[in-house]
Amino acid sequence: MFNEIKFGEYVDTGKLVEKINLPDFLKVYINHRPPFGNTLSGIQQSFDVLGYTNAQGKKAIRREDFLRLLQTKGEHMTKEEMLEGFAMLFGLTPEGWKSEPAASAFRGTEISLEEELPDEITAEIFATDILGLTVSEDVS
């Protein structure tokens, strides 16, 4: 995955890629996900570290904390980049209509994350509702 990113534009520009934005990361991640699907326990481990135990006894992250973490931890992401990534994930056009994602069409799109994201995000909600992944149960 690192080599695909690093050398992704080398033929065209002669330069190595040192940074990646959320939409490009999501494309690479989706293309390189495990062949037998993602397991919820793998995603759950992150929520165990980052989240709190909600009223249903599940680990969750509050929407505002989730959005803050996306913008402040790891590689820096601007609010515009974050909104563009979510617009792609939710299949929103610049006009706000649900549609098939088109990566370059979302610049400047204002989507309401309060409408699109729940107040609490669990590992299952993150994996299935936000990323749109099919998650399998762990096989022991």
CSV table of C-alpha atoms in Angstrom, one decimal, residues 5-6 9 17-30 70 74-86 88-89 103-104 107:
chain,number,residue,atom,x,y,z
A,5,ILE,CA,0.9,5.7,-2.7
A,6,LYS,CA,4.6,6.7,-2.8
A,9,GLU,CA,2.4,9.8,-9.5
A,17,VAL,CA,4.1,11.2,-3.0
A,18,GLU,CA,4.8,12.1,0.6
A,19,LYS,CA,1.2,13.1,1.7
A,20,ILE,CA,-2.2,11.6,1.0
A,21,ASN,CA,-5.6,13.1,1.5
A,22,LEU,CA,-8.7,11.3,2.9
A,23,PRO,CA,-10.4,10.5,-0.4
A,24,ASP,CA,-7.2,8.9,-1.8
A,25,PHE,CA,-6.6,7.1,1.5
A,26,LEU,CA,-10.1,5.6,1.3
A,27,LYS,CA,-9.5,4.5,-2.2
A,28,VAL,CA,-6.3,2.7,-1.3
A,29,TYR,CA,-7.8,1.2,1.9
A,30,ILE,CA,-10.8,-0.1,0.0
A,70,LEU,CA,-10.0,13.2,12.3
A,74,GLY,CA,-2.3,11.6,12.6
A,75,GLU,CA,-1.9,13.4,9.3
A,76,HIS,CA,-3.5,16.9,9.3
A,77,MET,CA,-6.8,17.2,7.6
A,78,THR,CA,-8.6,20.4,6.9
A,79,LYS,CA,-12.3,20.8,7.5
A,80,GLU,CA,-12.8,21.0,3.7
A,81,GLU,CA,-10.9,17.7,3.1
A,82,MET,CA,-12.9,16.1,5.9
A,83,LEU,CA,-16.2,17.3,4.4
A,84,GLU,CA,-15.1,16.1,0.9
A,85,GLY,CA,-14.3,12.7,2.3
A,86,PHE,CA,-17.6,12.4,4.0
A,88,MET,CA,-17.9,10.8,-1.0
A,89,LEU,CA,-18.7,8.2,1.6
A,103,ALA,CA,-14.4,12.4,-6.2
A,104,SER,CA,-13.8,15.8,-7.7
A,107,ARG,CA,-15.0,20.8,-3.4
